[in-house]
Structures are given as C-alpha cells and as structure tokens.
mmCIF file of N, CA, C and O in Angstrom:
data_model
loop_
_atom_site.group_PDB
_atom_site.id
_atom_site.type_symbol
_atom_site.label_atom_id
_atom_site.label_comp_id
_atom_site.label_asym_id
_atom_site.label_seq_id
_atom_site.Cartn_x
_atom_site.Cartn_y
_atom_site.Cartn_z
ATOM 1 N N MET A 106 0.815 -1.184 0.000
ATOM 2 C CA MET A 106 0.000 0.000 0.000
ATOM 3 C C MET A 106 0.865 1.256 0.000
ATOM 4 O O MET A 106 0.396 2.306 -0.327
ATOM 5 N N ILE A 107 2.112 1.155 0.373
ATOM 6 C CA ILE A 107 2.978 2.326 0.384
ATOM 7 C C ILE A 107 3.178 2.788 -1.056
ATOM 8 O O ILE A 107 3.388 1.993 -1.951
ATOM 9 N N GLY A 108 3.120 4.113 -1.249
ATOM 10 C CA GLY A 108 3.340 4.651 -2.570
ATOM 11 C C GLY A 108 2.066 4.926 -3.346
ATOM 12 O O GLY A 108 2.099 5.611 -4.344
ATOM 13 N N ARG A 109 0.930 4.381 -2.901
ATOM 14 C CA ARG A 109 -0.333 4.650 -3.580
ATOM 15 C C ARG A 109 -0.882 5.977 -3.091
ATOM 16 O O ARG A 109 -0.771 6.319 -1.930
ATOM 17 N N GLU A 110 -1.469 6.721 -3.985
ATOM 18 C CA GLU A 110 -2.106 7.969 -3.585
ATOM 19 C C GLU A 110 -3.307 8.218 -4.479
ATOM 20 O O GLU A 110 -3.428 7.649 -5.566
ATOM 21 N N ARG A 111 -4.183 9.068 -3.977
ATOM 22 C CA ARG A 111 -5.374 9.426 -4.726
ATOM 23 C C ARG A 111 -5.811 10.804 -4.255
ATOM 24 O O ARG A 111 -5.778 11.089 -3.064
ATOM 25 N N HIS A 112 -6.190 11.655 -5.153
ATOM 26 C CA HIS A 112 -6.675 12.988 -4.801
ATOM 27 C C HIS A 112 -8.149 12.886 -4.443
ATOM 28 O O HIS A 112 -8.927 12.236 -5.149
ATOM 29 N N VAL A 113 -8.520 13.475 -3.309
ATOM 30 C CA VAL A 113 -9.914 13.497 -2.875
ATOM 31 C C VAL A 113 -10.282 14.934 -2.512
ATOM 32 O O VAL A 113 -9.418 15.759 -2.226
ATOM 33 N N ARG A 114 -11.566 15.232 -2.518
ATOM 34 C CA ARG A 114 -12.036 16.567 -2.170
ATOM 35 C C ARG A 114 -12.439 16.634 -0.710
ATOM 36 O O ARG A 114 -12.970 15.670 -0.157
ATOM 37 N N LEU A 115 -12.163 17.772 -0.101
ATOM 38 C CA LEU A 115 -12.625 18.046 1.251
ATOM 39 C C LEU A 115 -14.018 18.661 1.168
ATOM 40 O O LEU A 115 -14.354 19.320 0.192
ATOM 41 N N PHE A 116 -14.835 18.424 2.202
ATOM 42 C CA PHE A 116 -16.164 19.020 2.251
ATOM 43 C C PHE A 116 -16.498 19.365 3.687
ATOM 44 O O PHE A 116 -15.779 19.001 4.613
ATOM 45 N N ARG A 117 -17.585 20.066 3.874
ATOM 46 C CA ARG A 117 -18.048 20.446 5.209
ATOM 47 C C ARG A 117 -19.144 19.499 5.657
ATOM 48 O O ARG A 117 -20.038 19.158 4.895
ATOM 49 N N ASN A 118 -19.049 19.078 6.911
ATOM 50 C CA ASN A 118 -20.088 18.279 7.564
ATOM 51 C C ASN A 118 -20.423 19.042 8.839
ATOM 52 O O ASN A 118 -19.751 18.883 9.856
ATOM 53 N N GLY A 119 -21.423 19.922 8.766
ATOM 54 C CA GLY A 119 -21.707 20.802 9.885
ATOM 55 C C GLY A 119 -20.556 21.778 10.045
ATOM 56 O O GLY A 119 -20.161 22.440 9.097
ATOM 57 N N ARG A 120 -19.988 21.841 11.240
ATOM 58 C CA ARG A 120 -18.851 22.738 11.491
ATOM 59 C C ARG A 120 -17.509 22.048 11.272
ATOM 60 O O ARG A 120 -16.463 22.638 11.475
ATOM 61 N N ASN A 121 -17.529 20.772 10.877
ATOM 62 C CA ASN A 121 -16.291 20.003 10.690
ATOM 63 C C ASN A 121 -15.911 19.898 9.228
ATOM 64 O O ASN A 121 -16.767 19.818 8.357
ATOM 65 N N GLN A 122 -14.617 19.875 8.981
ATOM 66 C CA GLN A 122 -14.121 19.566 7.645
ATOM 67 C C GLN A 122 -14.004 18.052 7.558
ATOM 68 O O GLN A 122 -13.612 17.391 8.513
ATOM 69 N N ALA A 123 -14.349 17.494 6.418
ATOM 70 C CA ALA A 123 -14.351 16.036 6.286
ATOM 71 C C ALA A 123 -13.837 15.632 4.906
ATOM 72 O O ALA A 123 -13.703 16.463 4.010
ATOM 73 N N LEU A 124 -13.566 14.345 4.761
ATOM 74 C CA LEU A 124 -13.234 13.777 3.460
ATOM 75 C C LEU A 124 -13.757 12.353 3.416
ATOM 76 O O LEU A 124 -13.917 11.705 4.442
ATOM 77 N N ARG A 125 -14.040 11.890 2.222
ATOM 78 C CA ARG A 125 -14.461 10.500 2.059
ATOM 79 C C ARG A 125 -13.217 9.669 1.779
ATOM 80 O O ARG A 125 -12.388 10.029 0.945
ATOM 81 N N ILE A 126 -13.096 8.578 2.480
ATOM 82 C CA ILE A 126 -11.944 7.696 2.281
ATOM 83 C C ILE A 126 -12.314 6.678 1.199
ATOM 84 O O ILE A 126 -13.258 5.905 1.376
ATOM 85 N N PRO A 127 -11.595 6.663 0.086
ATOM 86 C CA PRO A 127 -11.895 5.699 -0.977
ATOM 87 C C PRO A 127 -11.751 4.261 -0.481
ATOM 88 O O PRO A 127 -10.989 3.968 0.442
ATOM 89 N N ARG A 128 -12.500 3.384 -1.078
ATOM 90 C CA ARG A 128 -12.551 1.975 -0.657
ATOM 91 C C ARG A 128 -11.170 1.347 -0.532
ATOM 92 O O ARG A 128 -10.896 0.612 0.405
ATOM 93 N N GLU A 129 -10.271 1.656 -1.450
ATOM 94 C CA GLU A 129 -8.954 1.013 -1.407
ATOM 95 C C GLU A 129 -8.093 1.496 -0.230
ATOM 96 O O GLU A 129 -7.053 0.918 0.047
ATOM 97 N N PHE A 130 -8.548 2.547 0.465
ATOM 98 C CA PHE A 130 -7.825 3.053 1.630
ATOM 99 C C PHE A 130 -8.595 2.828 2.932
ATOM 100 O O PHE A 130 -8.209 3.364 3.970
ATOM 101 N N GLU A 131 -9.663 2.047 2.892
ATOM 102 C CA GLU A 131 -10.468 1.827 4.101
ATOM 103 C C GLU A 131 -9.623 1.246 5.222
ATOM 104 O O GLU A 131 -8.700 0.472 4.995
ATOM 105 N N LEU A 132 -9.975 1.631 6.455
ATOM 106 C CA LEU A 132 -9.288 1.160 7.649
ATOM 107 C C LEU A 132 -10.197 0.214 8.419
ATOM 108 O O LEU A 132 -11.417 0.305 8.332
ATOM 109 N N GLU A 133 -9.587 -0.670 9.204
ATOM 110 C CA GLU A 133 -10.355 -1.586 10.049
ATOM 111 C C GLU A 133 -11.002 -0.816 11.193
ATOM 112 O O GLU A 133 -10.487 0.201 11.634
ATOM 113 N N GLY A 134 -12.089 -1.336 11.707
ATOM 114 C CA GLY A 134 -12.709 -0.788 12.904
ATOM 115 C C GLY A 134 -13.525 0.453 12.641
ATOM 116 O O GLY A 134 -13.790 0.826 11.492
ATOM 117 N N ASP A 135 -13.930 1.097 13.739
ATOM 118 C CA ASP A 135 -14.765 2.290 13.609
ATOM 119 C C ASP A 135 -14.194 3.480 14.377
ATOM 120 O O ASP A 135 -14.865 4.480 14.576
ATOM 121 N N GLU A 136 -12.925 3.380 14.815
ATOM 122 C CA GLU A 136 -12.257 4.486 15.485
ATOM 123 C C GLU A 136 -10.833 4.590 14.967
ATOM 124 O O GLU A 136 -10.220 3.592 14.600
ATOM 125 N N VAL A 137 -10.318 5.826 14.938
ATOM 126 C CA VAL A 137 -8.939 6.064 14.534
ATOM 127 C C VAL A 137 -8.309 7.086 15.471
ATOM 128 O O VAL A 137 -9.005 7.776 16.213
ATOM 129 N N ILE A 138 -7.005 7.154 15.426
ATOM 130 C CA ILE A 138 -6.264 8.220 16.093
ATOM 131 C C ILE A 138 -5.848 9.194 15.002
ATOM 132 O O ILE A 138 -5.299 8.789 13.974
ATOM 133 N N LEU A 139 -6.137 10.472 15.217
ATOM 134 C CA LEU A 139 -5.798 11.513 14.260
ATOM 135 C C LEU A 139 -4.817 12.465 14.920
ATOM 136 O O LEU A 139 -5.060 12.935 16.028
ATOM 137 N N ARG A 140 -3.692 12.710 14.269
ATOM 138 C CA ARG A 140 -2.737 13.663 14.808
ATOM 139 C C ARG A 140 -2.169 14.497 13.663
ATOM 140 O O ARG A 140 -2.170 14.079 12.513
ATOM 141 N N LYS A 141 -1.718 15.685 14.023
ATOM 142 C CA LYS A 141 -1.172 16.600 13.032
ATOM 143 C C LYS A 141 0.324 16.738 13.262
ATOM 144 O O LYS A 141 0.768 16.992 14.377
ATOM 145 N N GLU A 142 1.104 16.560 12.221
ATOM 146 C CA GLU A 142 2.543 16.756 12.240
ATOM 147 C C GLU A 142 2.868 17.750 11.143
ATOM 148 O O GLU A 142 2.760 17.428 9.965
ATOM 149 N N SER A 143 3.192 18.973 11.554
ATOM 150 C CA SER A 143 3.435 20.066 10.627
ATOM 151 C C SER A 143 2.169 20.287 9.784
ATOM 152 O O SER A 143 1.110 20.530 10.341
ATOM 153 N N ASP A 144 2.252 20.150 8.466
ATOM 154 C CA ASP A 144 1.060 20.345 7.644
ATOM 155 C C ASP A 144 0.437 19.019 7.204
ATOM 156 O O ASP A 144 -0.383 18.979 6.297
ATOM 157 N N ARG A 145 0.805 17.910 7.855
ATOM 158 C CA ARG A 145 0.277 16.588 7.501
ATOM 159 C C ARG A 145 -0.688 16.100 8.568
ATOM 160 O O ARG A 145 -0.466 16.297 9.753
ATOM 161 N N LEU A 146 -1.738 15.418 8.146
ATOM 162 C CA LEU A 146 -2.636 14.730 9.066
ATOM 163 C C LEU A 146 -2.325 13.246 8.981
ATOM 164 O O LEU A 146 -2.283 12.669 7.895
ATOM 165 N N ILE A 147 -2.121 12.624 10.127
ATOM 166 C CA ILE A 147 -1.823 11.198 10.194
ATOM 167 C C ILE A 147 -3.051 10.511 10.786
ATOM 168 O O ILE A 147 -3.513 10.875 11.867
ATOM 169 N N VAL A 148 -3.581 9.522 10.089
ATOM 170 C CA VAL A 148 -4.754 8.769 10.540
ATOM 171 C C VAL A 148 -4.305 7.328 10.766
ATOM 172 O O VAL A 148 -3.825 6.676 9.847
ATOM 173 N N GLU A 149 -4.468 6.845 12.009
ATOM 174 C CA GLU A 149 -4.066 5.479 12.337
ATOM 175 C C GLU A 149 -5.246 4.732 12.938
ATOM 176 O O GLU A 149 -5.908 5.252 13.841
ATOM 177 N N PRO A 150 -5.507 3.512 12.479
ATOM 178 C CA PRO A 150 -6.589 2.737 13.086
ATOM 179 C C PRO A 150 -6.247 2.344 14.514
ATOM 180 O O PRO A 150 -5.072 2.171 14.855
ATOM 181 N N ILE A 151 -7.262 2.248 15.341
ATOM 182 C CA ILE A 151 -7.086 1.736 16.704
ATOM 183 C C ILE A 151 -7.348 0.240 16.628
ATOM 184 O O ILE A 151 -8.450 -0.185 16.317
ATOM 185 N N ARG A 152 -6.332 -0.527 16.876
ATOM 186 C CA ARG A 152 -6.471 -1.982 16.797
ATOM 187 C C ARG A 152 -6.722 -2.520 18.195
ATOM 188 O O ARG A 152 -5.816 -2.570 19.016
ATOM 189 N N LYS A 153 -7.945 -2.896 18.440
ATOM 190 C CA LYS A 153 -8.330 -3.379 19.766
ATOM 191 C C LYS A 153 -8.095 -4.881 19.865
ATOM 192 O O LYS A 153 -8.237 -5.607 18.898
ATOM 193 N N GLY A 154 -7.733 -5.324 21.045
ATOM 194 C CA GLY A 154 -7.619 -6.755 21.300
ATOM 195 C C GLY A 154 -6.321 -7.384 20.860
ATOM 196 O O GLY A 154 -6.124 -8.573 21.039
ATOM 197 N N ARG A 155 -5.418 -6.646 20.288
ATOM 198 C CA ARG A 155 -4.179 -7.256 19.811
ATOM 199 C C ARG A 155 -3.282 -7.687 20.960
ATOM 200 O O ARG A 155 -2.615 -8.694 20.878
ATOM 201 N N LEU A 156 -3.276 -6.919 22.069
ATOM 202 C CA LEU A 156 -2.452 -7.300 23.209
ATOM 203 C C LEU A 156 -2.958 -8.602 23.819
ATOM 204 O O LEU A 156 -2.170 -9.501 24.132
ATOM 205 N N LEU A 157 -4.262 -8.740 23.973
ATOM 206 C CA LEU A 157 -4.814 -9.977 24.528
ATOM 207 C C LEU A 157 -4.511 -11.167 23.633
ATOM 208 O O LEU A 157 -4.205 -12.255 24.122
ATOM 209 N N ALA A 158 -4.571 -10.967 22.327
ATOM 210 C CA ALA A 158 -4.246 -12.050 21.400
ATOM 211 C C ALA A 158 -2.783 -12.453 21.545
ATOM 212 O O ALA A 158 -2.459 -13.643 21.554
ATOM 213 N N LEU A 159 -1.903 -11.479 21.695
ATOM 214 C CA LEU A 159 -0.484 -11.777 21.884
ATOM 215 C C LEU A 159 -0.256 -12.503 23.205
ATOM 216 O O LEU A 159 0.457 -13.501 23.260
ATOM 217 N N LEU A 160 -0.851 -12.008 24.285
ATOM 218 C CA LEU A 160 -0.662 -12.637 25.592
ATOM 219 C C LEU A 160 -1.181 -14.067 25.611
ATOM 220 O O LEU A 160 -0.631 -14.913 26.306
ATOM 221 N N SER A 161 -2.238 -14.344 24.860
ATOM 222 C CA SER A 161 -2.782 -15.708 24.849
ATOM 223 C C SER A 161 -1.831 -16.698 24.179
ATOM 224 O O SER A 161 -1.948 -17.895 24.377
ATOM 225 N N THR A 162 -0.870 -16.214 23.402
ATOM 226 C CA THR A 162 0.087 -17.109 22.755
ATOM 227 C C THR A 162 1.279 -17.434 23.647
ATOM 228 O O THR A 162 2.050 -18.327 23.336
ATOM 229 N N LEU A 163 1.441 -16.690 24.744
ATOM 230 C CA LEU A 163 2.576 -16.910 25.641
ATOM 231 C C LEU A 163 2.281 -18.031 26.626
ATOM 232 O O LEU A 163 1.149 -18.209 27.056
ATOM 233 N N GLY A 164 3.297 -18.747 26.995
ATOM 234 C CA GLY A 164 3.153 -19.815 27.976
ATOM 235 C C GLY A 164 3.175 -19.262 29.395
ATOM 236 O O GLY A 164 3.356 -18.065 29.614
ATOM 237 N N PRO A 165 3.021 -20.134 30.374
ATOM 238 C CA PRO A 165 3.040 -19.690 31.777
ATOM 239 C C PRO A 165 4.430 -19.190 32.174
ATOM 240 O O PRO A 165 5.446 -19.621 31.630
ATOM 241 N N VAL A 166 4.465 -18.280 33.135
ATOM 242 C CA VAL A 166 5.719 -17.736 33.653
ATOM 243 C C VAL A 166 6.144 -18.589 34.841
ATOM 244 O O VAL A 166 5.400 -18.728 35.809
ATOM 245 N N ASP A 167 7.335 -19.178 34.768
ATOM 246 C CA ASP A 167 7.821 -20.057 35.830
ATOM 247 C C ASP A 167 8.597 -19.310 36.906
ATOM 248 O O ASP A 167 8.754 -19.805 38.017
ATOM 249 N N GLU A 168 9.114 -18.122 36.578
ATOM 250 C CA GLU A 168 9.913 -17.367 37.536
ATOM 251 C C GLU A 168 9.006 -16.560 38.450
ATOM 252 O O GLU A 168 8.012 -15.995 38.000
ATOM 253 N N PRO A 169 9.331 -16.501 39.751
ATOM 254 C CA PRO A 169 8.506 -15.692 40.654
ATOM 255 C C PRO A 169 8.717 -14.202 40.385
ATOM 256 O O PRO A 169 9.794 -13.782 39.975
ATOM 257 N N PHE A 170 7.651 -13.430 40.569
ATOM 258 C CA PHE A 170 7.749 -11.987 40.395
ATOM 259 C C PHE A 170 8.454 -11.385 41.603
ATOM 260 O O PHE A 170 8.207 -11.762 42.734
ATOM 261 N N ALA A 171 9.298 -10.383 41.323
ATOM 262 C CA ALA A 171 9.988 -9.685 42.416
ATOM 263 C C ALA A 171 8.998 -8.806 43.150
ATOM 264 O O ALA A 171 8.170 -8.136 42.548
ATOM 265 N N VAL A 172 9.037 -8.799 44.450
ATOM 266 C CA VAL A 172 8.120 -7.962 45.252
ATOM 267 C C VAL A 172 8.730 -6.603 45.467
ATOM 268 O O VAL A 172 8.876 -6.196 45.656
ATOM 269 N N GLY A 173 9.507 -6.022 45.581
ATOM 270 C CA GLY A 173 10.144 -4.733 45.597
ATOM 271 C C GLY A 173 9.703 -3.769 46.675
ATOM 272 O O GLY A 173 10.119 -2.642 46.680
ATOM 273 N N ASP A 174 8.838 -4.198 47.610
ATOM 274 C CA ASP A 174 8.379 -3.244 48.633
ATOM 275 C C ASP A 174 8.813 -3.665 50.034
ATOM 276 O O ASP A 174 8.260 -3.219 51.019
ATOM 277 N N GLU A 175 9.858 -4.500 50.154
ATOM 278 C CA GLU A 175 10.302 -4.976 51.456
ATOM 279 C C GLU A 175 10.782 -3.831 52.352
ATOM 280 O O GLU A 175 10.623 -3.870 53.566
ATOM 281 N N ASP A 176 11.389 -2.796 51.785
ATOM 282 C CA ASP A 176 11.961 -1.700 52.567
ATOM 283 C C ASP A 176 10.955 -0.588 52.860
ATOM 284 O O ASP A 176 11.291 0.388 53.530
ATOM 285 N N LEU A 177 9.744 -0.708 52.383
ATOM 286 C CA LEU A 177 8.737 0.336 52.599
ATOM 287 C C LEU A 177 7.997 0.121 53.913
ATOM 288 O O LEU A 177 7.819 -1.004 54.349
ATOM 289 N N ALA A 178 7.547 1.216 54.511
ATOM 290 C CA ALA A 178 6.759 1.111 55.738
ATOM 291 C C ALA A 178 5.399 0.516 55.412
ATOM 292 O O ALA A 178 4.864 0.743 54.331
ATOM 293 N N PRO A 179 4.813 -0.266 56.346
ATOM 294 C CA PRO A 179 3.466 -0.792 56.107
ATOM 295 C C PRO A 179 2.477 0.355 55.912
ATOM 296 O O PRO A 179 2.651 1.449 56.441
ATOM 297 N N LEU A 180 1.442 0.130 55.135
ATOM 298 C CA LEU A 180 0.469 1.185 54.841
ATOM 299 C C LEU A 180 -0.183 1.740 56.098
ATOM 300 O O LEU A 180 -0.534 2.908 56.154
ATOM 301 N N ASP A 181 -0.332 0.935 57.135
ATOM 302 C CA ASP A 181 -0.950 1.407 58.379
ATOM 303 C C ASP A 181 -0.092 2.461 59.081
ATOM 304 O O ASP A 181 -0.599 3.280 59.841
ATOM 305 N N ASP A 182 1.229 2.473 58.821
ATOM 306 C CA ASP A 182 2.147 3.407 59.465
ATOM 307 C C ASP A 182 2.342 4.696 58.672
ATOM 308 O O ASP A 182 3.062 5.577 59.085
ATOM 309 N N VAL A 183 1.732 4.829 57.515
ATOM 310 C CA VAL A 183 1.929 6.000 56.669
ATOM 311 C C VAL A 183 0.904 7.074 57.044
ATOM 312 O O VAL A 183 -0.291 6.802 57.116
ATOM 313 N N GLU A 184 1.390 8.287 57.299
ATOM 314 C CA GLU A 184 0.492 9.396 57.629
ATOM 315 C C GLU A 184 0.199 10.185 56.377
ATOM 316 O O GLU A 184 1.086 10.487 55.606
ATOM 317 N N ILE A 185 -1.050 10.550 56.223
ATOM 318 C CA ILE A 185 -1.451 11.330 55.037
ATOM 319 C C ILE A 185 -1.780 12.744 55.446
ATOM 320 O O ILE A 185 -2.372 13.043 56.405
#
C-alpha cells in the first residue's frame, strides 16, 4: 500500500471539515487516532484486542515476580 495515492475533495459536515476515504484506503474498525505533524494529518486505526491475542500465545511464567516493597513502611504506618 505504500506509494499509492489518490486525490480526494474536502467538504463540510456541519462545522467540521471532512473527506471521504476511498474503498482502497479503508481502515479496520470504527475508530482512529488523528494527529497533526506540521502540515500533515496522520490517521491510524485503533487496533483493539491485539495485546490480549499476543498474551494468549505466551506460555506460563515459571519465575517468581519480584516484590520490591520490602523496605517500605506498612500502609498502616503511613500518615497522610
């Protein structure tokens, strides 16, 4: 898909500027992240569930997790 381009027209939708995305540039899902870098607009799809899919492929962790709070005072002794 890199290197493909197509000229499209901008239009008004109420108080917003909008454009129609041609079929060959459609994105997955129904939400995107939009950011502006200089005079460019970057549109990125939000891919939901990919982390859970990745984690489901990992096996069990055999090493114990480090606790790291041995030197801290118990919560009952902390004054707020």
